[in-house]
Amino acid sequence: MSHPTISRLQEVIAKGDDSQIASLLAEDVQFLPPTYWKTWTGRAPVAAILGHVGQIFGDFRYRRIMGSGDDWALEFQCKIGEFDAVGVDLITLNSDGLIAQFEVVMRPYKSIGVLREAIMARVTSDPRFLHYQSALS
C-alpha cells in the first residue's frame, strides 16, 4: 500500500504544475538532480525545477513503486525530445509525510545530456531563478 504523498506525486509530477508539486514538499526539501552533482534546497525552487522537468518529459509514466514508511523508490520511463530515458525517484518523507529528500537517478547518458540542455534553457529564462541561486549548493 502506497503512502498518500506518493500516490499524489504520481498524479501530479508529469503535469508540470509546480503549485501542485509544492504542496507535497517539505519547506526545507532537498532535490538532487540527475544532471549535476549539486543539491537544490527549499520548497519554492524545488517545485519550480520539478515543474519544468514535468513539462520537458514526454510519455512519462511510473513503472514500479517500491517502498514503505518514509523511504520510496519510483521507477519511471519517459521521452526527452526523441530520446528514451528510464530513471528512479528516490524519495524520503519527513514525519509530517512531506517529501524531505528527492533524488533522481537516470540513464542513458545521452538522454541526461538532452535533459540538462532543456532544463538550463528553461531555468535561464525563468526570472524566479534569479532569486533561487542561493538554493543551489
Coordinates of N, CA and C in Angstrom, one line a residue:
M1 N 0.8 -1.2 0.0 CA 0.0 0.0 0.0 C 0.9 1.3 0.0
S2 N 0.5 2.2 -0.9 CA 1.3 3.4 -1.0 C 1.0 4.4 0.0
H3 N 1.9 5.3 0.3 CA 1.7 6.5 1.2 C 0.9 7.5 0.4
P4 N 0.0 8.3 1.0 CA -0.8 9.3 0.3 C 0.0 10.3 -0.5
T5 N 1.2 10.7 0.1 CA 2.0 11.6 -0.6 C 2.6 11.0 -1.9
I6 N 3.0 9.7 -1.8 CA 3.5 9.0 -3.0 C 2.4 8.9 -4.1
S7 N 1.2 8.5 -3.6 CA 0.1 8.4 -4.6 C -0.2 9.7 -5.3
R8 N -0.2 10.8 -4.5 CA -0.5 12.1 -5.1 C 0.7 12.5 -6.0
L9 N 1.9 12.2 -5.7 CA 3.0 12.6 -6.5 C 2.9 11.9 -7.9
Q10 N 2.4 10.7 -7.9 CA 2.2 10.0 -9.2 C 1.2 10.7 -10.1
E11 N 0.2 11.4 -9.4 CA -0.8 12.1 -10.2 C -0.3 13.4 -10.7
V12 N 0.5 14.1 -10.0 CA 0.9 15.5 -10.4 C 2.2 15.7 -11.1
I13 N 3.2 14.8 -10.9 CA 4.5 15.0 -11.3 C 4.6 15.3 -12.8
A14 N 3.9 14.6 -13.6 CA 4.1 14.7 -15.1 C 3.3 15.9 -15.6
K15 N 2.4 16.5 -14.8 CA 1.6 17.7 -15.2 C 2.5 18.9 -15.4
G16 N 3.6 19.0 -14.6 CA 4.4 20.2 -14.7 C 3.8 21.4 -14.0
D17 N 2.9 21.2 -13.1 CA 2.3 22.3 -12.3 C 3.0 22.4 -11.0
D18 N 3.9 23.4 -10.9 CA 4.7 23.5 -9.7 C 3.9 23.8 -8.4
S19 N 2.7 24.4 -8.5 CA 1.9 24.7 -7.3 C 1.3 23.4 -6.8
Q20 N 1.0 22.4 -7.6 CA 0.5 21.1 -7.1 C 1.7 20.3 -6.5
I21 N 2.9 20.4 -7.1 CA 4.0 19.7 -6.6 C 4.5 20.3 -5.3
A22 N 4.4 21.6 -5.1 CA 4.8 22.3 -3.9 C 4.1 21.8 -2.7
S23 N 2.8 21.5 -2.8 CA 2.1 21.0 -1.7 C 2.5 19.7 -1.1
L24 N 3.4 19.0 -1.8 CA 3.9 17.7 -1.4 C 5.3 17.8 -0.7
L25 N 5.9 19.0 -0.8 CA 7.3 19.2 -0.4 C 7.4 19.8 0.9
A26 N 8.3 19.3 1.7 CA 8.7 19.9 3.0 C 9.3 21.3 2.7
E27 N 9.2 22.2 3.6 CA 9.8 23.6 3.5 C 11.2 23.5 3.1
D28 N 12.0 22.6 3.8 CA 13.4 22.5 3.6 C 13.8 21.3 2.7
V29 N 13.0 20.9 1.8 CA 13.2 19.8 0.9 C 14.5 19.9 0.2
Q30 N 15.2 18.8 0.0 CA 16.4 18.8 -0.8 C 16.2 18.0 -2.1
F31 N 16.6 18.5 -3.2 CA 16.4 17.9 -4.5 C 17.8 17.7 -5.1
L32 N 18.1 16.4 -5.4 CA 19.4 16.0 -6.0 C 19.1 15.6 -7.4
P33 N 19.4 16.4 -8.4 CA 19.1 16.1 -9.8 C 20.0 15.1 -10.5
P34 N 19.6 14.5 -11.6 CA 20.5 13.6 -12.3 C 21.5 14.2 -13.2
T35 N 21.4 15.6 -13.3 CA 22.2 16.2 -14.4 C 23.5 16.9 -13.8
Y36 N 23.7 17.0 -12.5 CA 24.9 17.5 -12.0 C 24.9 17.2 -10.5
W37 N 26.1 17.3 -9.9 CA 26.4 16.9 -8.5 C 26.2 18.1 -7.6
K38 N 25.0 18.6 -7.5 CA 24.6 19.7 -6.6 C 23.2 19.4 -6.0
T39 N 22.9 20.2 -5.0 CA 21.6 20.0 -4.4 C 20.8 21.3 -4.3
W40 N 19.5 21.2 -4.7 CA 18.6 22.4 -4.5 C 17.9 22.2 -3.2
T41 N 17.8 23.3 -2.4 CA 17.1 23.2 -1.1 C 16.0 24.3 -1.1
G42 N 14.8 23.8 -0.6 CA 13.7 24.7 -0.4 C 12.5 24.4 -1.3
R43 N 11.3 24.6 -0.7 CA 10.1 24.2 -1.4 C 9.9 25.0 -2.7
A44 N 10.1 26.3 -2.7 CA 9.8 27.0 -4.0 C 10.7 26.7 -5.1
P45 N 12.1 26.7 -4.9 CA 12.9 26.4 -6.0 C 12.8 24.9 -6.5
V46 N 12.6 24.0 -5.6 CA 12.5 22.6 -5.9 C 11.2 22.4 -6.7
A47 N 10.1 23.0 -6.3 CA 8.8 22.9 -7.0 C 9.0 23.4 -8.4
A48 N 9.7 24.6 -8.5 CA 9.9 25.2 -9.9 C 10.7 24.3 -10.8
I49 N 11.8 23.7 -10.3 CA 12.6 22.8 -11.1 C 11.8 21.6 -11.5
L50 N 11.0 21.0 -10.6 CA 10.2 19.8 -10.9 C 9.1 20.1 -11.9
G51 N 8.6 21.3 -11.7 CA 7.6 21.8 -12.7 C 8.1 21.8 -14.1
H52 N 9.3 22.4 -14.2 CA 9.9 22.5 -15.6 C 10.2 21.0 -16.1
V53 N 10.7 20.2 -15.2 CA 11.0 18.8 -15.7 C 9.7 18.1 -16.2
G54 N 8.7 18.3 -15.4 CA 7.4 17.7 -15.8 C 6.9 18.2 -17.2
Q55 N 7.3 19.4 -17.6 CA 7.0 19.9 -18.9 C 7.9 19.4 -20.0
I56 N 9.1 19.1 -19.6 CA 10.1 18.6 -20.6 C 9.9 17.1 -20.9
F57 N 9.6 16.3 -19.9 CA 9.4 14.9 -20.1 C 8.1 14.6 -20.9
G58 N 8.2 13.7 -21.9 CA 7.0 13.3 -22.6 C 6.7 11.8 -22.3
D59 N 5.5 11.4 -22.5 CA 5.2 10.0 -22.3 C 5.6 9.5 -20.9
F60 N 5.6 10.3 -19.9 CA 6.1 10.0 -18.6 C 5.1 9.0 -17.9
R61 N 5.7 7.9 -17.4 CA 4.8 7.1 -16.5 C 5.7 6.3 -15.5
Y62 N 5.1 6.1 -14.3 CA 5.8 5.3 -13.3 C 5.6 3.9 -13.7
R63 N 6.6 3.0 -13.7 CA 6.5 1.6 -14.0 C 6.4 0.8 -12.7
R64 N 7.1 1.1 -11.7 CA 7.1 0.3 -10.4 C 7.3 1.3 -9.3
I65 N 6.6 1.0 -8.2 CA 6.7 1.7 -6.9 C 7.1 0.8 -5.9
M66 N 8.2 1.1 -5.2 CA 8.7 0.2 -4.2 C 9.0 1.0 -2.9
G67 N 8.6 0.4 -1.8 CA 8.9 1.1 -0.5 C 7.9 1.0 0.5
S68 N 8.1 1.6 1.6 CA 7.2 1.6 2.7 C 7.7 2.7 3.7
G69 N 6.8 3.1 4.6 CA 7.1 4.0 5.6 C 7.6 5.3 5.0
D70 N 8.8 5.7 5.3 CA 9.3 7.0 4.8 C 10.2 6.9 3.6
D71 N 10.5 5.7 3.1 CA 11.5 5.5 2.0 C 10.9 4.8 0.8
W72 N 11.0 5.5 -0.3 CA 10.3 5.1 -1.6 C 11.2 5.2 -2.8
A73 N 11.0 4.2 -3.7 CA 11.7 4.3 -5.0 C 10.6 4.1 -6.1
L74 N 10.6 5.1 -7.0 CA 9.6 5.1 -8.0 C 10.3 5.0 -9.4
E75 N 10.2 3.9 -10.0 CA 10.9 3.7 -11.3 C 10.0 4.3 -12.4
F76 N 10.6 5.1 -13.3 CA 9.8 5.7 -14.4 C 10.5 5.5 -15.7
Q77 N 9.7 5.8 -16.7 CA 10.2 5.9 -18.1 C 9.6 7.1 -18.7
C78 N 10.3 7.7 -19.7 CA 9.8 8.9 -20.4 C 10.6 9.1 -21.7
K79 N 10.2 10.2 -22.4 CA 10.9 10.6 -23.5 C 11.4 12.1 -23.2
I80 N 12.6 12.4 -23.7 CA 13.1 13.7 -23.6 C 13.4 14.1 -25.1
G81 N 12.5 14.8 -25.7 CA 12.5 15.0 -27.1 C 12.4 13.7 -27.8
E82 N 13.3 13.3 -28.6 CA 13.2 12.0 -29.3 C 13.9 10.9 -28.5
F83 N 14.5 11.2 -27.4 CA 15.3 10.2 -26.7 C 14.5 9.5 -25.6
D84 N 14.7 8.2 -25.4 CA 14.1 7.5 -24.3 C 15.0 7.6 -23.1
A85 N 14.3 7.5 -22.0 CA 15.1 7.5 -20.7 C 14.3 6.7 -19.7
V86 N 15.0 6.1 -18.7 CA 14.5 5.5 -17.6 C 15.2 6.0 -16.3
G87 N 14.5 6.0 -15.2 CA 15.1 6.5 -14.0 C 14.3 6.1 -12.8
V88 N 14.9 6.5 -11.7 CA 14.3 6.2 -10.4 C 14.3 7.5 -9.5
D89 N 13.1 7.8 -9.0 CA 13.0 8.8 -8.0 C 13.1 8.2 -6.6
L90 N 14.2 8.6 -5.9 CA 14.4 8.1 -4.5 C 13.9 9.1 -3.6
I91 N 12.9 8.8 -2.8 CA 12.2 9.8 -2.0 C 12.2 9.4 -0.5
T92 N 12.5 10.4 0.3 CA 12.4 10.2 1.7 C 11.3 11.2 2.3
L93 N 10.4 10.7 3.0 CA 9.4 11.6 3.6 C 9.8 12.0 5.0
N94 N 9.3 13.1 5.5 CA 9.6 13.6 6.8 C 8.4 13.1 7.8
S95 N 8.5 13.5 9.0 CA 7.5 13.0 10.0 C 6.1 13.5 9.7
D96 N 6.0 14.6 8.9 CA 4.7 15.1 8.5 C 4.1 14.5 7.2
G97 N 4.9 13.5 6.7 CA 4.5 12.9 5.4 C 4.8 13.7 4.2
L98 N 5.6 14.7 4.3 CA 6.0 15.5 3.1 C 7.4 15.1 2.6
I99 N 7.7 15.4 1.4 CA 8.9 14.9 0.8 C 10.1 15.8 1.3
A100 N 11.0 15.1 2.0 CA 12.1 15.8 2.6 C 13.4 15.7 1.7
Q101 N 13.5 14.6 1.0 CA 14.6 14.5 0.0 C 14.1 13.8 -1.2
F102 N 14.5 14.3 -2.4 CA 14.0 13.8 -3.7 C 15.3 13.7 -4.6
E103 N 15.8 12.5 -4.8 CA 17.0 12.2 -5.6 C 16.5 11.5 -6.8
V104 N 17.1 11.9 -8.0 CA 16.8 11.3 -9.2 C 18.0 10.7 -9.8
V105 N 17.9 9.4 -10.2 CA 19.0 8.7 -11.0 C 18.4 8.3 -12.3
M106 N 19.2 8.5 -13.4 CA 18.6 8.2 -14.7 C 19.7 7.6 -15.7
R107 N 19.2 7.0 -16.7 CA 20.1 6.6 -17.8 C 19.3 6.7 -19.1
P108 N 19.8 6.6 -20.3 CA 21.3 6.7 -20.6 C 21.8 8.1 -20.5
Y109 N 23.1 8.1 -20.6 CA 23.9 9.4 -20.5 C 23.4 10.4 -21.5
K110 N 23.2 10.0 -22.8 CA 22.8 10.9 -23.8 C 21.5 11.6 -23.5
S111 N 20.5 10.9 -22.9 CA 19.3 11.4 -22.6 C 19.4 12.5 -21.4
I112 N 20.3 12.2 -20.5 CA 20.6 13.1 -19.4 C 21.2 14.4 -19.9
G113 N 22.0 14.3 -20.9 CA 22.6 15.5 -21.6 C 21.5 16.4 -22.2
V114 N 20.6 15.7 -22.9 CA 19.5 16.4 -23.5 C 18.6 17.1 -22.5
L115 N 18.4 16.4 -21.4 CA 17.6 16.9 -20.3 C 18.3 18.2 -19.7
R116 N 19.6 18.0 -19.5 CA 20.3 19.2 -18.9 C 20.2 20.4 -19.8
E117 N 20.4 20.2 -21.1 CA 20.3 21.4 -22.0 C 18.9 22.0 -21.9
A118 N 17.8 21.1 -21.9 CA 16.4 21.6 -21.9 C 16.1 22.3 -20.6
I119 N 16.6 21.8 -19.5 CA 16.3 22.4 -18.2 C 17.1 23.8 -18.0
M120 N 18.3 23.8 -18.5 CA 19.1 25.0 -18.5 C 18.5 26.1 -19.3
A121 N 17.9 25.8 -20.5 CA 17.2 26.8 -21.3 C 16.0 27.3 -20.6
R122 N 15.3 26.5 -19.8 CA 14.1 27.0 -19.1 C 14.5 27.8 -17.9
V123 N 15.5 27.3 -17.1 CA 15.9 28.0 -15.9 C 16.4 29.3 -16.2
T124 N 17.3 29.4 -17.2 CA 17.9 30.7 -17.5 C 16.9 31.7 -18.0
S125 N 15.7 31.3 -18.5 CA 14.7 32.2 -19.0 C 13.5 32.4 -18.0
D126 N 13.7 31.8 -16.8 CA 12.6 31.9 -15.8 C 13.1 32.8 -14.7
P127 N 12.5 34.0 -14.6 CA 13.0 35.1 -13.7 C 13.1 34.7 -12.2
R128 N 12.3 33.6 -11.8 CA 12.3 33.2 -10.4 C 13.7 32.7 -10.0
F129 N 14.4 32.2 -11.0 CA 15.7 31.6 -10.7 C 16.8 32.6 -10.3
L130 N 16.6 33.9 -10.6 CA 17.5 34.9 -10.1 C 17.5 34.9 -8.6
H131 N 16.3 34.6 -8.0 CA 16.2 34.6 -6.5 C 16.6 33.2 -6.0
Y132 N 16.6 32.1 -6.8 CA 16.8 30.8 -6.3 C 18.2 30.4 -6.4
Q133 N 19.1 31.2 -6.9 CA 20.5 30.8 -7.0 C 21.1 30.4 -5.6
S134 N 20.7 31.0 -4.6 CA 21.2 30.7 -3.2 C 20.7 29.4 -2.7
A135 N 19.7 28.8 -3.4 CA 19.2 27.5 -3.0 C 20.0 26.3 -3.5
L136 N 21.0 26.6 -4.4 CA 21.8 25.6 -5.0 C 23.1 25.5 -4.3
S137 N 23.5 24.3 -3.8 CA 24.8 24.1 -3.1 C 25.4 22.8 -3.5

